Coordinates of C-alpha atoms and ligand atoms in Angstrom, one line a residue:
M175 CA -8.0 -21.1 -6.5
P176 CA -5.7 -22.3 -9.4
E177 CA -7.3 -23.3 -12.7
F178 CA -7.0 -27.0 -12.6
K179 CA -7.9 -27.4 -16.3
D180 CA -4.9 -25.3 -17.4
L181 CA -2.3 -27.5 -15.7
S182 CA -0.2 -29.5 -18.2
V183 CA 2.2 -31.5 -16.1
A184 CA 1.5 -33.6 -13.1
Y185 CA 4.6 -34.2 -10.9
F186 CA 4.2 -37.2 -8.7
S187 CA 6.5 -37.7 -5.7
M188 CA 6.4 -39.9 -2.7
E189 CA 7.7 -36.9 -0.7
I190 CA 7.5 -33.2 -1.3
G191 CA 9.4 -30.8 1.0
I192 CA 8.2 -27.2 0.7
M193 CA 9.0 -25.9 4.2
P194 CA 10.2 -27.3 7.5
D195 CA 6.7 -26.9 9.0
I196 CA 5.1 -29.3 6.5
P197 CA 6.9 -32.5 7.5
T198 CA 6.0 -34.6 4.5
Y199 CA 9.5 -35.3 3.4
S200 CA 12.5 -37.2 4.7
G201 CA 15.5 -35.9 2.7
G202 CA 17.0 -35.2 -0.7
L203 CA 14.2 -36.6 -2.9
G204 CA 11.5 -34.5 -1.2
V205 CA 13.6 -31.3 -1.0
L206 CA 14.3 -31.7 -4.7
A207 CA 10.6 -32.1 -5.5
G208 CA 9.8 -29.0 -3.5
D209 CA 12.6 -27.0 -5.2
T210 CA 11.4 -28.2 -8.6
L211 CA 7.8 -27.2 -8.0
R212 CA 8.9 -23.8 -6.6
S213 CA 11.0 -23.1 -9.8
C214 CA 8.1 -24.2 -12.0
A215 CA 5.9 -21.7 -10.3
D216 CA 8.5 -18.9 -10.5
M217 CA 8.9 -19.6 -14.2
N218 CA 5.1 -19.7 -14.9
I219 CA 5.2 -23.3 -16.0
P220 CA 1.8 -24.9 -15.1
V221 CA 3.0 -28.0 -13.2
M222 CA 1.1 -29.5 -10.2
G223 CA 2.5 -31.7 -7.5
I224 CA 0.9 -34.9 -6.1
T225 CA 2.0 -36.6 -3.0
L226 CA 0.7 -38.1 0.3
L227 CA -0.3 -36.3 3.4
Y228 CA 1.7 -38.1 6.1
K229 CA -0.3 -37.0 9.2
K230 CA 2.5 -38.4 11.4
G231 CA 5.3 -37.2 9.2
Y232 CA 8.6 -39.1 8.9
F233 CA 9.8 -39.0 12.5
K234 CA 11.2 -36.6 15.0
Q235 CA 14.7 -37.4 16.0
D236 CA 16.2 -37.0 19.5
I237 CA 19.6 -38.3 20.5
D238 CA 20.2 -39.5 24.1
S239 CA 23.4 -39.0 26.0
H240 CA 24.8 -42.3 24.8
G241 CA 24.3 -41.3 21.1
N242 CA 21.2 -43.4 20.6
Q243 CA 18.6 -42.1 18.2
V244 CA 15.2 -41.8 19.8
E245 CA 12.2 -41.5 17.5
S246 CA 8.8 -40.0 18.0
E247 CA 5.8 -39.3 15.8
V248 CA 5.5 -35.8 14.4
E249 CA 2.4 -33.9 15.3
W250 CA 1.2 -31.3 12.8
D251 CA -2.0 -29.8 11.8
P252 CA -2.7 -29.9 8.1
Y253 CA -5.4 -27.2 8.6
A254 CA -2.7 -24.7 9.5
F255 CA -1.1 -24.9 6.1
L256 CA -3.5 -26.7 3.7
Q257 CA -7.0 -26.4 2.4
A258 CA -9.3 -29.4 2.6
M259 CA -10.8 -30.0 -0.9
P260 CA -14.2 -31.3 -1.6
Q261 CA -13.2 -33.7 -4.4
E262 CA -12.7 -37.4 -3.7
A263 CA -11.2 -40.4 -5.4
E264 CA -11.4 -44.1 -4.8
V265 CA -9.0 -47.1 -5.2
S266 CA -9.4 -50.8 -4.5
I267 CA -6.9 -52.4 -2.2
E268 CA -7.2 -56.1 -1.4
G269 CA -10.7 -55.8 -2.7
R270 CA -11.7 -53.1 -0.3
R271 CA -12.8 -49.7 -1.5
V272 CA -10.6 -47.0 -0.1
R273 CA -11.8 -43.4 -0.2
I274 CA -9.2 -40.7 -0.8
K275 CA -9.5 -37.0 0.1
A276 CA -7.3 -34.2 -1.0
W277 CA -5.6 -31.3 0.6
L278 CA -4.4 -28.3 -1.4
Y279 CA -1.3 -26.1 -1.0
N280 CA -1.1 -23.2 -3.4
L281 CA 2.5 -22.6 -4.4
V282 CA 2.7 -19.0 -5.6
G283 CA 5.5 -18.1 -8.0
S284 CA 7.4 -14.9 -7.9
A285 CA 5.3 -13.5 -10.7
G286 CA 2.0 -14.7 -9.2
Q287 CA 1.6 -18.0 -11.0
I288 CA -0.4 -20.4 -8.8
N289 CA 0.6 -24.0 -9.0
P290 CA -1.3 -26.4 -6.7
I291 CA 0.2 -29.3 -4.7
I292 CA -2.2 -32.0 -3.8
F293 CA -1.7 -34.1 -0.7
L294 CA -3.7 -37.4 -0.7
D295 CA -5.3 -38.6 2.5
T296 CA -7.0 -41.9 3.3
D297 CA -7.8 -41.0 6.9
V298 CA -11.4 -40.6 6.0
P299 CA -14.6 -41.8 7.7
G300 CA -15.9 -45.0 6.2
N301 CA -12.4 -46.4 5.5
E302 CA -11.3 -49.4 7.5
D303 CA -8.6 -48.8 10.2
Y304 CA -5.8 -50.2 8.2
D305 CA -6.7 -48.0 5.3
K306 CA -7.0 -44.9 7.3
K307 CA -3.4 -45.3 8.3
I308 CA -2.0 -45.7 4.7
T309 CA -1.1 -42.0 4.5
H310 CA 0.1 -41.6 8.1
H311 CA 3.8 -42.5 7.9
L312 CA 6.4 -41.6 5.3
Y313 CA 8.6 -44.7 4.7
G314 CA 7.0 -46.6 7.6
H315 CA 6.1 -50.2 8.3
D316 CA 6.4 -53.1 5.8
D317 CA 6.2 -53.9 2.1
K318 CA 2.5 -54.3 2.1
Y319 CA 2.0 -50.9 3.6
R320 CA 4.4 -49.4 1.1
L321 CA 2.5 -51.0 -1.8
A322 CA -0.8 -49.7 -0.4
Q323 CA 0.8 -46.2 -0.3
E324 CA 2.0 -46.5 -3.9
I325 CA -1.5 -47.6 -5.0
V326 CA -2.9 -44.5 -3.4
L327 CA -0.2 -42.2 -4.9
G328 CA -0.1 -43.6 -8.4
I329 CA -3.6 -44.9 -9.1
G330 CA -5.4 -42.7 -6.6
G331 CA -3.4 -39.7 -7.8
V332 CA -4.5 -40.0 -11.4
R333 CA -8.1 -40.5 -10.3
M334 CA -7.9 -37.4 -8.1
L335 CA -6.7 -35.3 -11.0
E336 CA -9.6 -36.5 -13.0
S337 CA -12.0 -35.7 -10.2
M338 CA -10.5 -32.2 -9.9
G339 CA -11.1 -31.5 -13.6
C340 CA -7.4 -31.5 -14.6
T341 CA -8.2 -32.2 -18.2
G342 CA -5.1 -30.6 -19.7
I343 CA -2.4 -32.9 -18.3
K344 CA 0.0 -33.8 -21.1
K345 CA 2.8 -35.3 -19.0
Y346 CA 2.9 -37.5 -15.9
H347 CA 6.3 -37.1 -14.3
M348 CA 7.3 -39.8 -11.9
N349 CA 9.9 -38.5 -9.5
E350 CA 11.4 -41.9 -8.7
G351 CA 9.5 -45.2 -9.1
H352 CA 7.1 -45.0 -6.1
S353 CA 4.4 -43.5 -8.3
A354 CA 4.9 -45.8 -11.3
L355 CA 1.5 -47.6 -10.8
L356 CA 0.1 -44.5 -12.5
A357 CA 1.3 -46.0 -15.7
L358 CA -0.9 -49.1 -15.2
E359 CA -3.9 -46.8 -14.5
L360 CA -3.2 -44.9 -17.7
Y361 CA -2.7 -48.2 -19.6
N362 CA -6.1 -49.6 -18.5
R363 CA -7.7 -46.4 -19.6
L364 CA -6.3 -46.8 -23.1
S365 CA -6.7 -50.6 -23.3
G366 CA -9.3 -50.3 -26.0
Q367 CA -6.6 -49.0 -28.3
K368 CA -4.5 -51.2 -30.5
Y369 CA -1.2 -50.3 -28.8
P370 CA -2.1 -48.7 -25.5
I371 CA 1.5 -48.8 -24.4
D372 CA 2.5 -46.2 -27.0
G373 CA -0.2 -43.9 -25.7
V374 CA 1.0 -44.3 -22.2
R375 CA 4.7 -43.8 -23.1
K376 CA 3.9 -40.5 -24.8
M377 CA 2.5 -39.2 -21.5
C378 CA 5.1 -40.4 -19.1
V379 CA 8.4 -39.1 -17.9
F380 CA 10.5 -41.0 -15.4
T381 CA 13.4 -39.8 -13.2
T382 CA 15.4 -42.5 -11.5
H383 CA 17.3 -41.4 -8.4
T384 CA 19.5 -44.2 -7.0
P385 CA 22.4 -46.2 -8.4
V386 CA 22.0 -48.7 -5.5
P387 CA 19.9 -51.7 -6.6
A388 CA 18.3 -52.1 -3.1
G389 CA 17.0 -48.6 -3.5
H390 CA 14.6 -49.7 -6.2
D391 CA 11.2 -50.7 -4.9
Q392 CA 9.9 -54.1 -6.0
F393 CA 7.1 -56.4 -4.7
P394 CA 6.5 -60.1 -4.9
K395 CA 4.0 -61.1 -7.6
E396 CA 1.6 -62.7 -5.0
L397 CA 1.5 -59.6 -2.9
A398 CA 0.9 -57.4 -6.0
E399 CA -2.0 -59.7 -7.0
Q400 CA -3.5 -59.7 -3.6
M401 CA -3.3 -56.0 -3.2
L402 CA -4.1 -54.8 -6.8
G403 CA -6.7 -57.5 -7.8
N404 CA -8.5 -56.8 -11.0
M405 CA -6.2 -53.8 -11.8
L406 CA -3.8 -56.4 -13.1
E407 CA -6.3 -58.3 -15.2
G408 CA -6.6 -58.1 -19.0
K409 CA -4.1 -56.7 -21.5
V410 CA -2.0 -55.0 -18.8
R411 CA -1.1 -58.3 -17.1
K412 CA 1.7 -59.1 -19.5
E413 CA 3.3 -55.7 -19.1
A414 CA 3.2 -55.4 -15.4
F415 CA 5.7 -58.0 -14.1
Y416 CA 9.4 -58.2 -14.6
N417 CA 11.1 -61.4 -13.4
D418 CA 7.9 -62.2 -11.6
K419 CA 8.1 -59.1 -9.6
L420 CA 6.2 -55.8 -9.6
N421 CA 9.3 -53.7 -10.1
M422 CA 8.6 -50.0 -9.9
T423 CA 11.8 -49.0 -11.7
Y424 CA 11.0 -51.4 -14.5
L425 CA 7.5 -49.9 -14.8
G426 CA 8.9 -46.4 -15.0
L427 CA 11.4 -47.5 -17.7
R428 CA 8.9 -49.5 -19.7
F429 CA 6.1 -46.9 -19.8
S430 CA 8.0 -43.7 -20.2
E431 CA 9.2 -42.1 -23.4
F432 CA 11.7 -39.9 -21.5
V433 CA 13.8 -41.4 -18.8
N434 CA 16.7 -39.7 -16.9
G435 CA 19.2 -40.0 -14.2
V436 CA 20.0 -37.0 -12.0
A437 CA 23.6 -36.3 -12.9
K438 CA 25.9 -37.2 -15.9
K439 CA 27.6 -40.0 -14.0
H440 CA 24.3 -41.3 -12.6
G441 CA 23.0 -41.4 -16.2
E442 CA 25.9 -43.5 -17.2
V443 CA 25.6 -45.8 -14.2
S444 CA 21.8 -46.2 -14.9
R445 CA 22.5 -47.1 -18.5
T446 CA 24.7 -49.9 -17.3
M447 CA 22.2 -51.1 -14.7
F448 CA 19.3 -51.1 -17.2
P449 CA 20.7 -52.0 -20.6
G450 CA 18.3 -51.6 -23.5
Y451 CA 16.7 -48.4 -22.3
H452 CA 17.4 -45.0 -23.5
I453 CA 18.3 -43.0 -20.4
E454 CA 19.4 -39.4 -20.4
S455 CA 20.6 -37.3 -17.6
I456 CA 19.5 -34.0 -16.2
T457 CA 21.6 -32.9 -13.3
N458 CA 19.7 -31.9 -10.2
G459 CA 19.7 -28.4 -8.8
V460 CA 18.4 -26.4 -5.8
H461 CA 16.1 -23.4 -5.6
S462 CA 18.5 -20.5 -5.6
F463 CA 16.5 -18.0 -3.6
Y464 CA 15.2 -20.5 -1.1
W465 CA 18.6 -21.9 -0.2
T466 CA 20.5 -18.6 -0.1
A467 CA 20.7 -17.2 3.4
E468 CA 19.5 -13.7 4.1
P469 CA 22.9 -11.9 4.4
M470 CA 24.0 -13.3 1.0
R471 CA 20.5 -12.6 -0.5
K472 CA 21.0 -9.0 0.5
L473 CA 24.3 -8.8 -1.2
F474 CA 23.0 -10.5 -4.4
N475 CA 20.0 -8.1 -4.4
Q476 CA 22.4 -5.2 -4.3
Y477 CA 24.9 -6.3 -6.9
L478 CA 23.1 -8.9 -9.0
P479 CA 19.5 -7.6 -9.3
G480 CA 17.1 -10.2 -10.8
W481 CA 19.3 -13.1 -9.7
E482 CA 16.4 -14.9 -7.9
N483 CA 14.5 -15.4 -11.1
D484 CA 17.5 -15.6 -13.4
P485 CA 20.3 -17.4 -11.4
F486 CA 22.6 -17.0 -14.5
N487 CA 23.2 -13.6 -12.8
L488 CA 25.2 -15.3 -10.1
R489 CA 28.0 -15.4 -12.5
Y490 CA 28.6 -11.7 -12.0
I491 CA 29.5 -12.2 -8.3
L492 CA 33.1 -12.2 -9.6
G493 CA 33.0 -8.4 -9.7
V494 CA 31.7 -7.9 -6.1
P495 CA 34.2 -6.7 -3.5
K496 CA 35.7 -9.5 -1.4
E497 CA 35.1 -7.8 1.9
E498 CA 31.4 -7.8 1.3
I499 CA 31.3 -11.4 0.5
W500 CA 33.3 -12.3 3.6
S501 CA 31.1 -10.1 5.8
A502 CA 27.9 -11.7 4.4
H503 CA 29.3 -15.1 5.1
Q504 CA 30.3 -14.2 8.6
K505 CA 26.8 -13.1 9.4
S506 CA 25.4 -16.5 8.3
K507 CA 28.1 -18.1 10.3
E508 CA 27.1 -16.1 13.4
A509 CA 23.5 -17.3 13.1
L510 CA 24.6 -20.9 13.1
I511 CA 27.2 -20.4 15.9
R512 CA 24.6 -18.6 18.0
L513 CA 22.2 -21.6 17.6
V514 CA 24.8 -24.3 18.5
N515 CA 26.0 -22.2 21.5
R516 CA 22.6 -21.5 22.8
Q517 CA 20.9 -24.9 22.3
Y518 CA 23.9 -27.2 22.6
K519 CA 26.3 -25.2 24.7
A520 CA 28.9 -25.9 22.0
G521 CA 31.2 -23.0 22.9
M522 CA 32.0 -22.3 19.3
S523 CA 33.5 -19.1 17.8
R524 CA 32.8 -17.5 14.4
E525 CA 36.6 -17.0 13.9
I526 CA 37.4 -20.7 13.9
F527 CA 37.5 -22.9 10.8
T528 CA 34.2 -24.9 10.8
I529 CA 33.5 -28.1 9.0
G530 CA 29.9 -29.1 8.2
F531 CA 28.5 -32.6 7.4
A532 CA 24.8 -33.5 7.3
R533 CA 23.2 -36.4 5.6
R534 CA 21.1 -39.4 6.0
A535 CA 23.1 -41.8 8.2
A536 CA 23.4 -44.4 5.5
T537 CA 26.6 -46.4 5.7
Y538 CA 27.7 -45.7 2.1
K539 CA 28.0 -42.0 2.9
R540 CA 30.8 -42.9 5.4
G541 CA 29.7 -40.2 7.9
D542 CA 32.5 -41.2 10.3
M543 CA 35.3 -40.8 7.8
L544 CA 36.5 -37.5 9.3
F545 CA 37.2 -39.4 12.5
S546 CA 39.0 -42.4 10.9
D547 CA 42.3 -41.3 12.6
V548 CA 41.5 -39.3 15.7
D549 CA 45.2 -38.7 16.5
R550 CA 45.8 -37.3 13.1
L551 CA 42.8 -35.0 13.3
L552 CA 43.9 -33.8 16.7
K553 CA 47.4 -33.1 15.4
I554 CA 45.9 -31.1 12.5
A555 CA 43.8 -29.1 15.0
E556 CA 46.8 -28.4 17.2
K557 CA 48.9 -27.1 14.3
C558 CA 46.4 -24.5 13.3
K559 CA 44.3 -21.9 15.1
G560 CA 41.5 -24.4 15.6
I561 CA 38.8 -26.6 14.1
Q562 CA 35.1 -26.8 14.8
I563 CA 32.9 -29.6 13.5
I564 CA 29.1 -29.6 13.2
Y565 CA 27.1 -32.7 12.2
A566 CA 23.5 -33.6 11.6
G567 CA 21.5 -36.4 10.1
K568 CA 18.8 -39.0 10.8
A569 CA 19.0 -42.8 10.4
H570 CA 15.9 -44.5 9.1
P571 CA 14.2 -46.1 12.1
K572 CA 14.8 -49.6 10.7
D573 CA 18.4 -49.0 9.7
A574 CA 20.4 -50.5 12.6
Q575 CA 23.7 -49.8 10.9
G576 CA 22.8 -46.2 10.3
K577 CA 22.0 -45.8 14.0
E578 CA 25.3 -47.4 14.9
L579 CA 27.0 -44.9 12.7
I580 CA 25.4 -42.0 14.5
K581 CA 26.5 -43.5 17.8
R582 CA 30.0 -44.0 16.5
I583 CA 30.2 -40.4 15.3
I584 CA 29.0 -39.1 18.7
A585 CA 31.5 -41.3 20.5
K586 CA 34.4 -39.9 18.4
M587 CA 33.2 -36.4 18.9
K588 CA 33.5 -36.9 22.7
E589 CA 37.0 -38.3 22.1
V590 CA 38.2 -35.1 20.4
G591 CA 36.0 -32.8 22.4
H592 CA 38.9 -31.5 24.6
K593 CA 40.7 -30.0 21.6
I594 CA 38.0 -29.6 18.9
K595 CA 34.6 -28.1 19.5
V596 CA 32.0 -30.4 18.1
C597 CA 28.2 -30.6 17.9
Y598 CA 25.7 -33.1 16.5
L599 CA 22.4 -31.2 15.7
K600 CA 19.3 -33.3 16.2
N601 CA 16.3 -33.6 13.9
Y602 CA 18.0 -32.5 10.7
D603 CA 15.4 -30.8 8.5
M604 CA 15.2 -28.1 5.8
G605 CA 15.5 -25.4 8.5
I606 CA 18.7 -26.8 10.0
A607 CA 20.0 -27.6 6.5
K608 CA 19.7 -23.9 5.6
L609 CA 21.6 -22.8 8.7
L610 CA 24.3 -25.4 8.1
V611 CA 24.9 -25.0 4.4
S612 CA 25.3 -21.2 4.8
G613 CA 27.0 -21.1 8.2
V614 CA 30.0 -23.4 8.0
D615 CA 33.2 -22.8 6.1
I616 CA 33.5 -26.1 4.2
W617 CA 30.9 -28.7 3.4
L618 CA 32.2 -32.2 3.6
N619 CA 30.9 -35.2 1.7
T620 CA 32.4 -38.7 1.7
P621 CA 30.2 -41.1 -0.3
Q622 CA 31.5 -44.4 -1.7
R623 CA 31.7 -44.0 -5.5
P624 CA 29.5 -44.3 -7.5
Q625 CA 26.6 -44.4 -5.0
E626 CA 25.8 -40.8 -4.7
A627 CA 23.3 -40.3 -7.6
S628 CA 23.6 -36.5 -7.4
G629 CA 23.6 -35.0 -3.9
T630 CA 22.2 -31.5 -3.6
S631 CA 23.3 -30.1 -0.2
G632 CA 26.7 -29.1 -1.7
M633 CA 24.8 -27.0 -4.3
K634 CA 23.1 -25.2 -1.5
A635 CA 26.5 -24.6 0.1
A636 CA 27.8 -23.2 -3.2
H637 CA 25.0 -20.7 -3.4
N638 CA 26.3 -19.4 0.0
G639 CA 29.9 -19.3 -0.9
V640 CA 30.6 -22.4 1.3
L641 CA 33.3 -24.5 -0.3
H642 CA 32.7 -28.1 -1.1
F643 CA 35.2 -30.7 0.0
S644 CA 34.0 -34.1 -1.4
V645 CA 34.7 -37.4 -3.1
L646 CA 34.3 -37.0 -6.8
D647 CA 30.8 -38.5 -7.3
G648 CA 27.4 -37.3 -8.3
W649 CA 27.1 -33.6 -9.2
W650 CA 30.6 -32.9 -7.8
L651 CA 32.1 -34.5 -10.9
E652 CA 30.6 -31.7 -12.8
G653 CA 31.0 -28.8 -10.4
H654 CA 34.5 -29.5 -9.1
I655 CA 37.5 -27.5 -10.2
E656 CA 40.4 -28.1 -7.8
N657 CA 41.4 -25.1 -5.8
V658 CA 38.8 -23.0 -7.7
T659 CA 35.4 -24.2 -6.7
G660 CA 36.5 -26.5 -3.9
W661 CA 38.5 -29.6 -3.4
S662 CA 38.2 -33.3 -4.2
I663 CA 38.8 -36.2 -1.9
G664 CA 40.7 -39.2 -3.3
V665 CA 41.0 -40.2 -7.0
H666 CA 38.8 -39.7 -9.9
P667 CA 36.3 -42.6 -10.3
E668 CA 37.8 -43.6 -13.7
V669 CA 41.1 -44.4 -11.9
S670 CA 40.9 -47.8 -10.3
K671 CA 43.0 -48.2 -7.2
E672 CA 43.6 -50.6 -4.4
N673 CA 42.6 -49.6 -0.9
I674 CA 40.5 -46.8 -2.1
H675 CA 39.0 -46.1 1.3
E676 CA 42.4 -45.7 2.9
E677 CA 43.5 -43.5 0.0
D678 CA 40.4 -41.3 0.5
V679 CA 41.1 -41.0 4.2
K680 CA 44.8 -40.0 3.6
D681 CA 43.9 -37.5 1.0
M682 CA 41.2 -35.9 3.2
Y683 CA 43.6 -35.3 6.0
N684 CA 46.4 -34.2 3.8
K685 CA 44.3 -31.6 2.1
L686 CA 42.9 -30.3 5.3
E687 CA 46.3 -30.0 6.9
Y688 CA 48.3 -28.6 4.0
I689 CA 45.9 -26.9 1.7
I690 CA 42.5 -26.0 3.1
I691 CA 43.2 -24.9 6.6
P692 CA 46.3 -22.9 5.8
R693 CA 44.3 -21.1 3.0
F694 CA 41.5 -20.4 5.4
Y695 CA 43.6 -18.8 8.1
D696 CA 46.6 -17.4 6.2
E697 CA 45.4 -16.7 2.6
R698 CA 42.0 -15.2 3.2
D699 CA 42.0 -13.4 -0.1
K700 CA 42.4 -16.6 -2.0
W701 CA 39.7 -18.2 0.1
V702 CA 37.2 -15.5 -0.7
E703 CA 38.2 -15.7 -4.4
M704 CA 37.2 -19.4 -4.2
M705 CA 33.9 -18.5 -2.6
K706 CA 33.2 -16.2 -5.5
H707 CA 34.0 -19.0 -8.0
A708 CA 31.7 -21.5 -6.1
I709 CA 28.9 -19.0 -6.4
A710 CA 29.7 -17.9 -10.0
I711 CA 30.4 -21.3 -11.5
N712 CA 28.2 -23.6 -9.4
G713 CA 25.4 -21.5 -8.0
S714 CA 24.7 -20.2 -11.5
F715 CA 24.3 -23.7 -12.9
F716 CA 23.3 -26.1 -10.2
N717 CA 19.9 -24.6 -9.6
T718 CA 16.3 -25.9 -10.3
H719 CA 15.6 -23.0 -12.7
R720 CA 18.2 -24.4 -15.1
M721 CA 17.1 -27.9 -14.3
V722 CA 13.4 -27.2 -15.0
Q723 CA 14.4 -25.5 -18.3
Q724 CA 16.0 -28.8 -19.3
Y725 CA 12.9 -30.8 -18.3
V726 CA 10.8 -28.4 -20.2
S727 CA 12.7 -28.5 -23.4
N728 CA 13.8 -32.2 -23.3
A729 CA 11.0 -34.0 -21.6
Y730 CA 7.8 -32.0 -21.2
F731 CA 7.1 -30.0 -24.3
E732 CA 9.5 -31.5 -26.8
Ligands
LIG173 C1 19.1 -30.8 0.7 C2 18.7 -31.8 1.8 C3 19.1 -33.1 1.7 C4 19.8 -33.7 0.5 O1 21.2 -33.4 0.5 P1 22.3 -34.5 0.1 O2 23.4 -33.7 -0.4 O3 21.7 -35.4 -0.9 O4 22.6 -35.1 1.4 C5 18.7 -34.0 2.7 N1 18.0 -33.5 3.7 C6 17.7 -32.2 3.9 C7 16.9 -31.8 5.1 C8 18.0 -31.3 2.9 O5 17.7 -30.0 3.1

């Protein structure tokens, strides 16, 4: 059992992804949370995680023969992975008392540090039916349901920590605004003081994750009053609302001494979006060991001992023989190809140039850009020894446009299928992500600038020597060196241009045809040299060990 009283940072996140079998995450935000907590444990930093249990997960994705996404509930057994805890907490929602139970996962670091992750659960005897379901579905149902979840996470979370005896918490880190009600709870506790807000600000750290205004949670004042009741009475009332809305981003900004975006560019964009606040940036990372596939791990172990706990060592990959890097990559590629051939009858080969693309099917990510000009793509494939394309990604169940996007991609795949081997993997999760980011040859990303706050899958690819081919946005603005760590698509965001989408498309095809594919097939030495640079320059930096060090020195224990 971890020592709850010794924990000094509480990391709150709507989703936390620690492994594919615990389906309490949907995508990048949750995976980042899991990687962050894993790095904290490895580095002996006493940080605990708080999230919700989601007994029915996010959703399981199937795709029918017409390319329609078919959704079903995830069935999983918390008892198989988590420990039920005796402590309880209680919140008030619409005047009803809602009991909260906790489940514990002990995250054990590489040197034995035990950091707990707490999963809050309202499916408890005595609660009303509506309340039992609050912690069932990640990102499900309506605004009211979401607010109920955020009450449980933010307010219930703080109360649960108290009931567990976590008396040493110095910082409450809000990973995105979903948990920002914790600040109101802390405020109410300090309301006897002259300036309670100063006390709260000293304790709070807020990380914002999206440059898209619609991505920021806010609730109508009436709904907030109905749900939160007397939580909003007294001194706190004048602090809680912004433009007559309960705006979670505003709460995070207002109540936190340290606020950051998740890449340099995202910090800049956030400062423009929220003038008057001091917003820093700490660029995201991924957990190096977790996201490095087994064949590459073996190679790193042999040549870069200690890399898993000190990813700076990845820099020294530059001295490792090229053949060994290529051969490790081919093993990872084989594992992926075996899966797509067995499960999808894709008929792919490990000798053929393979493009990977997997993300949330949100329209700004332009998932169908690769198929903008099918004739051009077919011509490129004819000219070389072949192209294979592997996709994956879920659309949110309520995102009709995202579902259309998947359908369009699958239709285009059929259109090119006679010349290009293609495959759309269903139910994208951390397991599939790991196979993909290590098993393809290039990792494609096509967001509309500047909407990609950071992106992390390209960092996972870099750890595996998989070259990134992406629009210059998010982390790639920092990691990109043309022809060295990968390739850009289109112009730099500072350059303003007409027809930017068309320019991006043209540049993507031109680079594939004239630079990337010829290098893959005809200049293998140069290709592997680039793989080394991706690992050395980007793997060694874009990892959560480095990122956590920055949170520790800039935000947690300044
Ligand atoms: C890493 C990861 C993501 C986030 O990657 P992006 O680059 O932001 O798209 C999303 N989903 C899963 C399952 C992941 O493993």
